[in-house]
Amino acid sequence: QVQLLESGGGLVQAGGSLRLSCAASGRTFSGSAMGWFRQAPGKEREFVATIRWSDGWIIYADSVKGRFTISRDNAKNMVYLQMNSLKPEDTAVYYCAGAVYGTNRIAATYKYWGQGTQVTVSS
């Protein structure tokens, strides 16, 4: 069983930056991809970014493209989300997720989920 633990959330002013980290533990992550999703109060969980574990191929949501960067460290079983030029609408709980098959935007295809880390962007 794989456990995912996010860190790095917090409160930041609009235009600022945060870096989220996700550590996979329990056993070496051997799935297909690791991604980030977020959920704002009263809204559905939405896709942010994902990275294919084997070759680093990446997909971003249009809303974060050019501002957020996802990266991975296979040796450390870590995935990161560098968030720049943050906006108040980026405020949400951010979740790390691991997929067993495929690399895509669909939350249902991700088997492993972290507990989430709160990101709050003030205006």
CSV table of N, CA and C in Angstrom, one decimal:
chain,number,residue,atom,x,y,z
A,1,GLN,N,0.8,-1.2,0.0
A,1,GLN,CA,0.0,0.0,0.0
A,1,GLN,C,0.9,1.2,0.0
A,2,VAL,N,0.5,2.2,-0.8
A,2,VAL,CA,1.2,3.5,-0.9
A,2,VAL,C,0.5,4.5,-0.1
A,3,GLN,N,1.2,5.3,0.7
A,3,GLN,CA,0.7,6.4,1.4
A,3,GLN,C,1.3,7.7,0.8
A,4,LEU,N,0.4,8.7,0.7
A,4,LEU,CA,0.9,10.0,0.2
A,4,LEU,C,0.7,11.1,1.2
A,5,LEU,N,1.7,11.9,1.4
A,5,LEU,CA,1.7,13.0,2.4
A,5,LEU,C,2.1,14.3,1.8
A,6,GLU,N,1.2,15.2,1.7
A,6,GLU,CA,1.5,16.5,1.2
A,6,GLU,C,2.0,17.5,2.3
A,7,SER,N,2.8,18.4,1.8
A,7,SER,CA,3.3,19.5,2.7
A,7,SER,C,3.5,20.7,1.9
A,8,GLY,N,3.7,21.9,2.6
A,8,GLY,CA,4.0,23.1,1.9
A,8,GLY,C,2.9,24.1,1.7
A,9,GLY,N,1.7,23.8,2.1
A,9,GLY,CA,0.6,24.7,2.0
A,9,GLY,C,0.8,25.9,3.0
A,10,GLY,N,-0.1,26.9,2.8
A,10,GLY,CA,-0.1,28.0,3.7
A,10,GLY,C,-0.8,29.2,3.2
A,11,LEU,N,-0.6,30.3,3.8
A,11,LEU,CA,-1.2,31.6,3.4
A,11,LEU,C,-0.2,32.5,2.7
A,12,VAL,N,-0.6,33.0,1.5
A,12,VAL,CA,0.3,33.8,0.7
A,12,VAL,C,-0.6,34.9,0.1
A,13,GLN,N,0.1,36.0,-0.2
A,13,GLN,CA,-0.6,37.1,-0.8
A,13,GLN,C,-0.7,36.9,-2.3
A,14,ALA,N,-1.6,37.5,-3.0
A,14,ALA,CA,-1.8,37.3,-4.4
A,14,ALA,C,-0.5,37.8,-5.1
A,15,GLY,N,0.0,37.0,-6.1
A,15,GLY,CA,1.2,37.3,-6.8
A,15,GLY,C,2.4,36.5,-6.2
A,16,GLY,N,2.2,35.9,-5.0
A,16,GLY,CA,3.2,35.2,-4.3
A,16,GLY,C,3.4,33.8,-4.9
A,17,SER,N,4.3,33.0,-4.2
A,17,SER,CA,4.6,31.7,-4.6
A,17,SER,C,4.6,30.7,-3.4
A,18,LEU,N,4.3,29.5,-3.7
A,18,LEU,CA,4.3,28.4,-2.8
A,18,LEU,C,4.8,27.1,-3.5
A,19,ARG,N,5.5,26.3,-2.8
A,19,ARG,CA,5.9,25.0,-3.3
A,19,ARG,C,5.3,23.9,-2.5
A,20,LEU,N,4.5,23.0,-3.1
A,20,LEU,CA,4.0,21.9,-2.5
A,20,LEU,C,4.8,20.7,-2.7
A,21,SER,N,4.9,19.8,-1.7
A,21,SER,CA,5.6,18.6,-1.9
A,21,SER,C,4.7,17.4,-1.5
A,22,CYS,N,5.0,16.3,-2.1
A,22,CYS,CA,4.2,15.1,-1.9
A,22,CYS,C,5.2,13.9,-1.8
A,23,ALA,N,5.2,13.2,-0.6
A,23,ALA,CA,6.0,12.1,-0.4
A,23,ALA,C,5.2,10.8,-0.4
A,24,ALA,N,5.7,9.9,-1.2
A,24,ALA,CA,5.1,8.6,-1.3
A,24,ALA,C,5.9,7.6,-0.4
A,25,SER,N,5.1,6.9,0.5
A,25,SER,CA,5.8,6.0,1.4
A,25,SER,C,5.0,4.7,1.5
A,26,GLY,N,5.6,3.7,2.2
A,26,GLY,CA,4.9,2.4,2.3
A,26,GLY,C,5.6,1.4,1.4
A,27,ARG,N,5.7,1.8,0.1
A,27,ARG,CA,6.5,1.0,-0.8
A,27,ARG,C,6.9,1.9,-1.9
A,28,THR,N,7.8,1.5,-2.7
A,28,THR,CA,8.3,2.4,-3.8
A,28,THR,C,7.1,2.5,-4.8
A,29,PHE,N,6.9,3.8,-5.1
A,29,PHE,CA,5.8,4.1,-6.1
A,29,PHE,C,6.1,3.5,-7.4
A,30,SER,N,5.3,2.7,-7.9
A,30,SER,CA,5.5,2.1,-9.3
A,30,SER,C,4.4,2.3,-10.2
A,31,GLY,N,3.6,3.2,-9.9
A,31,GLY,CA,2.4,3.5,-10.7
A,31,GLY,C,2.8,4.2,-12.0
A,32,SER,N,1.7,4.7,-12.6
A,32,SER,CA,1.9,5.3,-13.9
A,32,SER,C,2.1,6.8,-13.8
A,33,ALA,N,1.5,7.5,-12.9
A,33,ALA,CA,1.6,8.9,-12.8
A,33,ALA,C,1.3,9.4,-11.4
A,34,MET,N,1.7,10.6,-11.1
A,34,MET,CA,1.3,11.3,-9.9
A,34,MET,C,0.8,12.7,-10.3
A,35,GLY,N,-0.2,13.1,-9.6
A,35,GLY,CA,-0.9,14.3,-10.0
A,35,GLY,C,-1.3,15.2,-8.8
A,36,TRP,N,-1.7,16.4,-9.1
A,36,TRP,CA,-2.3,17.3,-8.1
A,36,TRP,C,-3.7,17.7,-8.5
A,37,PHE,N,-4.6,17.6,-7.5
A,37,PHE,CA,-5.9,18.1,-7.7
A,37,PHE,C,-6.2,19.1,-6.6
A,38,ARG,N,-7.3,19.9,-6.7
A,38,ARG,CA,-7.6,20.8,-5.7
A,38,ARG,C,-9.1,20.9,-5.6
A,39,GLN,N,-9.5,21.3,-4.4
A,39,GLN,CA,-11.0,21.5,-4.1
A,39,GLN,C,-11.2,22.7,-3.3
A,40,ALA,N,-11.9,23.6,-3.8
A,40,ALA,CA,-12.3,24.9,-3.1
A,40,ALA,C,-13.6,24.6,-2.4
A,41,PRO,N,-13.9,25.4,-1.4
A,41,PRO,CA,-15.2,25.3,-0.7
A,41,PRO,C,-16.4,25.4,-1.6
A,42,GLY,N,-17.3,24.4,-1.5
A,42,GLY,CA,-18.5,24.4,-2.3
A,42,GLY,C,-18.3,24.1,-3.7
A,43,LYS,N,-17.1,23.6,-4.1
A,43,LYS,CA,-16.8,23.3,-5.5
A,43,LYS,C,-16.4,21.8,-5.6
A,44,GLU,N,-16.5,21.3,-6.8
A,44,GLU,CA,-16.0,19.9,-7.0
A,44,GLU,C,-14.4,19.9,-7.1
A,45,ARG,N,-13.9,18.7,-6.8
A,45,ARG,CA,-12.5,18.6,-6.9
A,45,ARG,C,-12.1,18.7,-8.4
A,46,GLU,N,-11.0,19.5,-8.7
A,46,GLU,CA,-10.6,19.7,-10.1
A,46,GLU,C,-9.1,19.3,-10.3
A,47,PHE,N,-8.9,19.0,-11.5
A,47,PHE,CA,-7.5,18.6,-11.9
A,47,PHE,C,-6.6,19.8,-12.0
A,48,VAL,N,-5.4,19.7,-11.5
A,48,VAL,CA,-4.4,20.8,-11.6
A,48,VAL,C,-3.3,20.4,-12.6
A,49,ALA,N,-2.6,19.3,-12.3
A,49,ALA,CA,-1.5,18.9,-13.1
A,49,ALA,C,-1.1,17.4,-12.8
A,50,THR,N,-0.5,16.8,-13.8
A,50,THR,CA,0.0,15.4,-13.6
A,50,THR,C,1.2,15.2,-14.3
A,51,ILE,N,2.0,14.2,-13.9
A,51,ILE,CA,3.3,13.9,-14.5
A,51,ILE,C,3.5,12.4,-14.6
A,52,ARG,N,3.8,11.9,-15.8
A,52,ARG,CA,4.0,10.5,-16.0
A,52,ARG,C,5.3,10.0,-15.3
A,53,TRP,N,5.2,9.0,-14.5
A,53,TRP,CA,6.3,8.6,-13.7
A,53,TRP,C,7.5,8.1,-14.5
A,54,SER,N,7.3,7.5,-15.6
A,54,SER,CA,8.4,6.9,-16.4
A,54,SER,C,9.2,7.9,-17.2
A,55,ASP,N,8.6,8.9,-17.8
A,55,ASP,CA,9.3,9.8,-18.7
A,55,ASP,C,9.1,11.3,-18.4
A,56,GLY,N,8.3,11.6,-17.4
A,56,GLY,CA,8.1,13.0,-17.1
A,56,GLY,C,7.1,13.8,-17.9
A,57,TRP,N,6.4,13.1,-18.8
A,57,TRP,CA,5.4,13.8,-19.6
A,57,TRP,C,4.3,14.4,-18.7
A,58,ILE,N,3.9,15.6,-19.1
A,58,ILE,CA,3.1,16.5,-18.2
A,58,ILE,C,1.9,17.0,-18.8
A,59,ILE,N,0.8,17.1,-18.0
A,59,ILE,CA,-0.4,17.7,-18.4
A,59,ILE,C,-0.8,18.8,-17.4
A,60,TYR,N,-1.2,20.0,-17.8
A,60,TYR,CA,-1.6,21.0,-16.9
A,60,TYR,C,-3.1,21.4,-17.2
A,61,ALA,N,-3.8,21.8,-16.2
A,61,ALA,CA,-5.1,22.4,-16.4
A,61,ALA,C,-4.8,23.8,-17.0
A,62,ASP,N,-5.7,24.3,-17.9
A,62,ASP,CA,-5.5,25.5,-18.5
A,62,ASP,C,-5.4,26.7,-17.5
A,63,SER,N,-6.1,26.5,-16.4
A,63,SER,CA,-6.2,27.6,-15.4
A,63,SER,C,-4.8,27.8,-14.7
A,64,VAL,N,-3.9,26.9,-14.8
A,64,VAL,CA,-2.6,27.0,-14.1
A,64,VAL,C,-1.4,27.0,-15.1
A,65,LYS,N,-1.7,26.8,-16.3
A,65,LYS,CA,-0.6,26.7,-17.3
A,65,LYS,C,0.2,28.0,-17.3
A,66,GLY,N,1.5,27.9,-17.3
A,66,GLY,CA,2.3,29.1,-17.3
A,66,GLY,C,2.6,29.6,-15.9
A,67,ARG,N,1.9,29.2,-14.9
A,67,ARG,CA,2.1,29.7,-13.5
A,67,ARG,C,2.6,28.5,-12.6
A,68,PHE,N,2.1,27.3,-12.8
A,68,PHE,CA,2.4,26.2,-12.0
A,68,PHE,C,3.4,25.3,-12.7
A,69,THR,N,4.3,24.6,-12.0
A,69,THR,CA,5.2,23.6,-12.6
A,69,THR,C,5.2,22.4,-11.7
A,70,ILE,N,4.9,21.3,-12.3
A,70,ILE,CA,5.0,20.0,-11.6
A,70,ILE,C,6.3,19.3,-12.0
A,71,SER,N,6.9,18.6,-11.0
A,71,SER,CA,8.1,17.9,-11.2
A,71,SER,C,8.2,16.7,-10.3
A,72,ARG,N,9.1,15.8,-10.5
A,72,ARG,CA,9.2,14.6,-9.8
A,72,ARG,C,10.6,14.2,-9.5
A,73,ASP,N,10.8,13.5,-8.4
A,73,ASP,CA,12.1,12.9,-8.1
A,73,ASP,C,11.9,11.4,-7.9
A,74,ASN,N,12.1,10.6,-8.9
A,74,ASN,CA,11.8,9.2,-8.8
A,74,ASN,C,12.6,8.5,-7.7
A,75,ALA,N,13.8,8.9,-7.5
A,75,ALA,CA,14.7,8.2,-6.5
A,75,ALA,C,14.1,8.5,-5.1
A,76,LYS,N,13.5,9.7,-4.9
A,76,LYS,CA,13.0,10.0,-3.5
A,76,LYS,C,11.5,9.7,-3.4
A,77,ASN,N,10.9,9.3,-4.5
A,77,ASN,CA,9.5,9.0,-4.5
A,77,ASN,C,8.7,10.3,-4.1
A,78,MET,N,9.1,11.4,-4.7
A,78,MET,CA,8.5,12.7,-4.4
A,78,MET,C,8.0,13.3,-5.7
A,79,VAL,N,6.9,14.1,-5.5
A,79,VAL,CA,6.4,15.0,-6.6
A,79,VAL,C,6.2,16.3,-6.0
A,80,TYR,N,6.4,17.4,-6.8
A,80,TYR,CA,6.4,18.7,-6.4
A,80,TYR,C,5.4,19.6,-7.2
A,81,LEU,N,4.9,20.6,-6.7
A,81,LEU,CA,4.1,21.6,-7.4
A,81,LEU,C,4.6,23.0,-7.1
A,82,GLN,N,5.3,23.6,-8.0
A,82,GLN,CA,5.7,25.0,-7.8
A,82,GLN,C,4.6,25.9,-8.3
A,83,MET,N,4.1,26.7,-7.4
A,83,MET,CA,3.0,27.6,-7.8
A,83,MET,C,3.5,29.1,-7.7
A,84,ASN,N,3.5,29.7,-8.8
A,84,ASN,CA,3.9,31.1,-8.9
A,84,ASN,C,2.7,32.0,-9.4
A,85,SER,N,2.8,33.3,-9.2
A,85,SER,CA,1.8,34.2,-9.6
A,85,SER,C,0.4,33.8,-9.0
A,86,LEU,N,0.4,33.4,-7.8
A,86,LEU,CA,-0.9,32.9,-7.2
A,86,LEU,C,-2.0,33.9,-7.2
A,87,LYS,N,-3.2,33.4,-7.4
A,87,LYS,CA,-4.4,34.3,-7.4
A,87,LYS,C,-5.4,33.8,-6.3
A,88,PRO,N,-6.2,34.7,-5.9
A,88,PRO,CA,-7.2,34.3,-4.9
A,88,PRO,C,-8.0,33.1,-5.3
A,89,GLU,N,-8.3,32.9,-6.6
A,89,GLU,CA,-9.1,31.8,-7.0
A,89,GLU,C,-8.3,30.5,-7.0
A,90,ASP,N,-7.0,30.5,-6.7
A,90,ASP,CA,-6.2,29.3,-6.4
A,90,ASP,C,-6.4,28.7,-5.0
A,91,THR,N,-7.1,29.5,-4.2
A,91,THR,CA,-7.4,29.0,-2.8
A,91,THR,C,-8.2,27.7,-2.8
A,92,ALA,N,-7.6,26.7,-2.2
A,92,ALA,CA,-8.3,25.4,-2.2
A,92,ALA,C,-7.4,24.5,-1.3
A,93,VAL,N,-8.0,23.3,-1.0
A,93,VAL,CA,-7.2,22.2,-0.5
A,93,VAL,C,-6.6,21.5,-1.7
A,94,TYR,N,-5.3,21.3,-1.6
A,94,TYR,CA,-4.6,20.6,-2.7
A,94,TYR,C,-4.2,19.2,-2.3
A,95,TYR,N,-4.6,18.3,-3.2
A,95,TYR,CA,-4.4,16.9,-3.0
A,95,TYR,C,-3.4,16.3,-4.0
A,96,CYS,N,-2.5,15.4,-3.4
A,96,CYS,CA,-1.6,14.6,-4.2
A,96,CYS,C,-2.3,13.3,-4.5
A,97,ALA,N,-2.1,12.8,-5.7
A,97,ALA,CA,-2.7,11.5,-6.1
A,97,ALA,C,-1.8,10.7,-6.9
A,98,GLY,N,-1.9,9.4,-6.8
A,98,GLY,CA,-1.1,8.4,-7.6
A,98,GLY,C,-2.0,7.5,-8.4
A,99,ALA,N,-1.7,7.4,-9.7
A,99,ALA,CA,-2.4,6.6,-10.6
A,99,ALA,C,-1.7,5.3,-10.9
A,100,VAL,N,-2.4,4.2,-11.1
A,100,VAL,CA,-1.8,2.9,-11.4
A,100,VAL,C,-1.8,2.8,-12.9
A,101,TYR,N,-2.8,3.3,-13.6
A,101,TYR,CA,-2.8,3.1,-15.0
A,101,TYR,C,-3.1,4.5,-15.6
A,102,GLY,N,-2.4,4.8,-16.7
A,102,GLY,CA,-2.7,6.0,-17.5
A,102,GLY,C,-2.1,7.3,-16.8
A,103,THR,N,-2.2,8.3,-17.6
A,103,THR,CA,-1.8,9.7,-17.2
A,103,THR,C,-2.8,10.6,-17.7
A,104,ASN,N,-3.7,11.1,-16.8
A,104,ASN,CA,-4.8,11.9,-17.4
A,104,ASN,C,-5.4,12.8,-16.3
A,105,ARG,N,-6.4,13.5,-16.6
A,105,ARG,CA,-7.1,14.5,-15.8
A,105,ARG,C,-8.2,13.9,-14.9
A,106,ILE,N,-8.5,12.7,-15.0
A,106,ILE,CA,-9.7,12.1,-14.4
A,106,ILE,C,-9.4,11.6,-13.0
A,107,ALA,N,-10.0,12.2,-12.0
A,107,ALA,CA,-9.7,11.8,-10.6
A,107,ALA,C,-10.0,10.4,-10.3
A,108,ALA,N,-11.0,9.8,-11.0
A,108,ALA,CA,-11.4,8.4,-10.7
A,108,ALA,C,-10.3,7.4,-11.1
A,109,THR,N,-9.4,7.8,-11.9
A,109,THR,CA,-8.3,6.9,-12.3
A,109,THR,C,-7.1,6.9,-11.3
A,110,TYR,N,-7.2,7.7,-10.3
A,110,TYR,CA,-6.1,7.8,-9.4
A,110,TYR,C,-6.5,7.0,-8.1
A,111,LYS,N,-5.6,6.0,-7.8
A,111,LYS,CA,-5.9,5.1,-6.7
A,111,LYS,C,-5.5,5.6,-5.3
A,112,TYR,N,-4.4,6.3,-5.3
A,112,TYR,CA,-3.9,6.7,-4.0
A,112,TYR,C,-4.1,8.2,-3.8
A,113,TRP,N,-4.5,8.6,-2.6
A,113,TRP,CA,-4.7,10.0,-2.3
A,113,TRP,C,-4.1,10.4,-1.0
A,114,GLY,N,-3.6,11.6,-1.0
A,114,GLY,CA,-3.1,12.2,0.3
A,114,GLY,C,-4.3,12.9,1.0
A,115,GLN,N,-4.0,13.4,2.2
A,115,GLN,CA,-5.0,14.0,3.0
A,115,GLN,C,-5.3,15.5,2.6
A,116,GLY,N,-4.4,16.0,1.9
A,116,GLY,CA,-4.6,17.4,1.4
A,116,GLY,C,-3.8,18.4,2.2
A,117,THR,N,-3.5,19.5,1.6
A,117,THR,CA,-2.9,20.7,2.3
A,117,THR,C,-3.5,22.0,1.8
A,118,GLN,N,-3.8,22.8,2.8
A,118,GLN,CA,-4.6,24.0,2.5
A,118,GLN,C,-3.7,25.1,1.9
A,119,VAL,N,-4.1,25.7,0.8
A,119,VAL,CA,-3.5,26.9,0.2
A,119,VAL,C,-4.5,28.0,0.2
A,120,THR,N,-4.1,29.1,0.8
A,120,THR,CA,-5.0,30.3,0.9
A,120,THR,C,-4.2,31.5,0.3
A,121,VAL,N,-4.9,32.1,-0.7
A,121,VAL,CA,-4.3,33.2,-1.4
A,121,VAL,C,-5.1,34.5,-1.1
A,122,SER,N,-4.5,35.4,-0.4
A,122,SER,CA,-5.3,36.6,0.0
A,122,SER,C,-5.1,37.7,-1.1
A,123,SER,N,-6.2,38.5,-1.3
A,123,SER,CA,-6.1,39.6,-2.3
A,123,SER,C,-5.5,40.9,-1.7
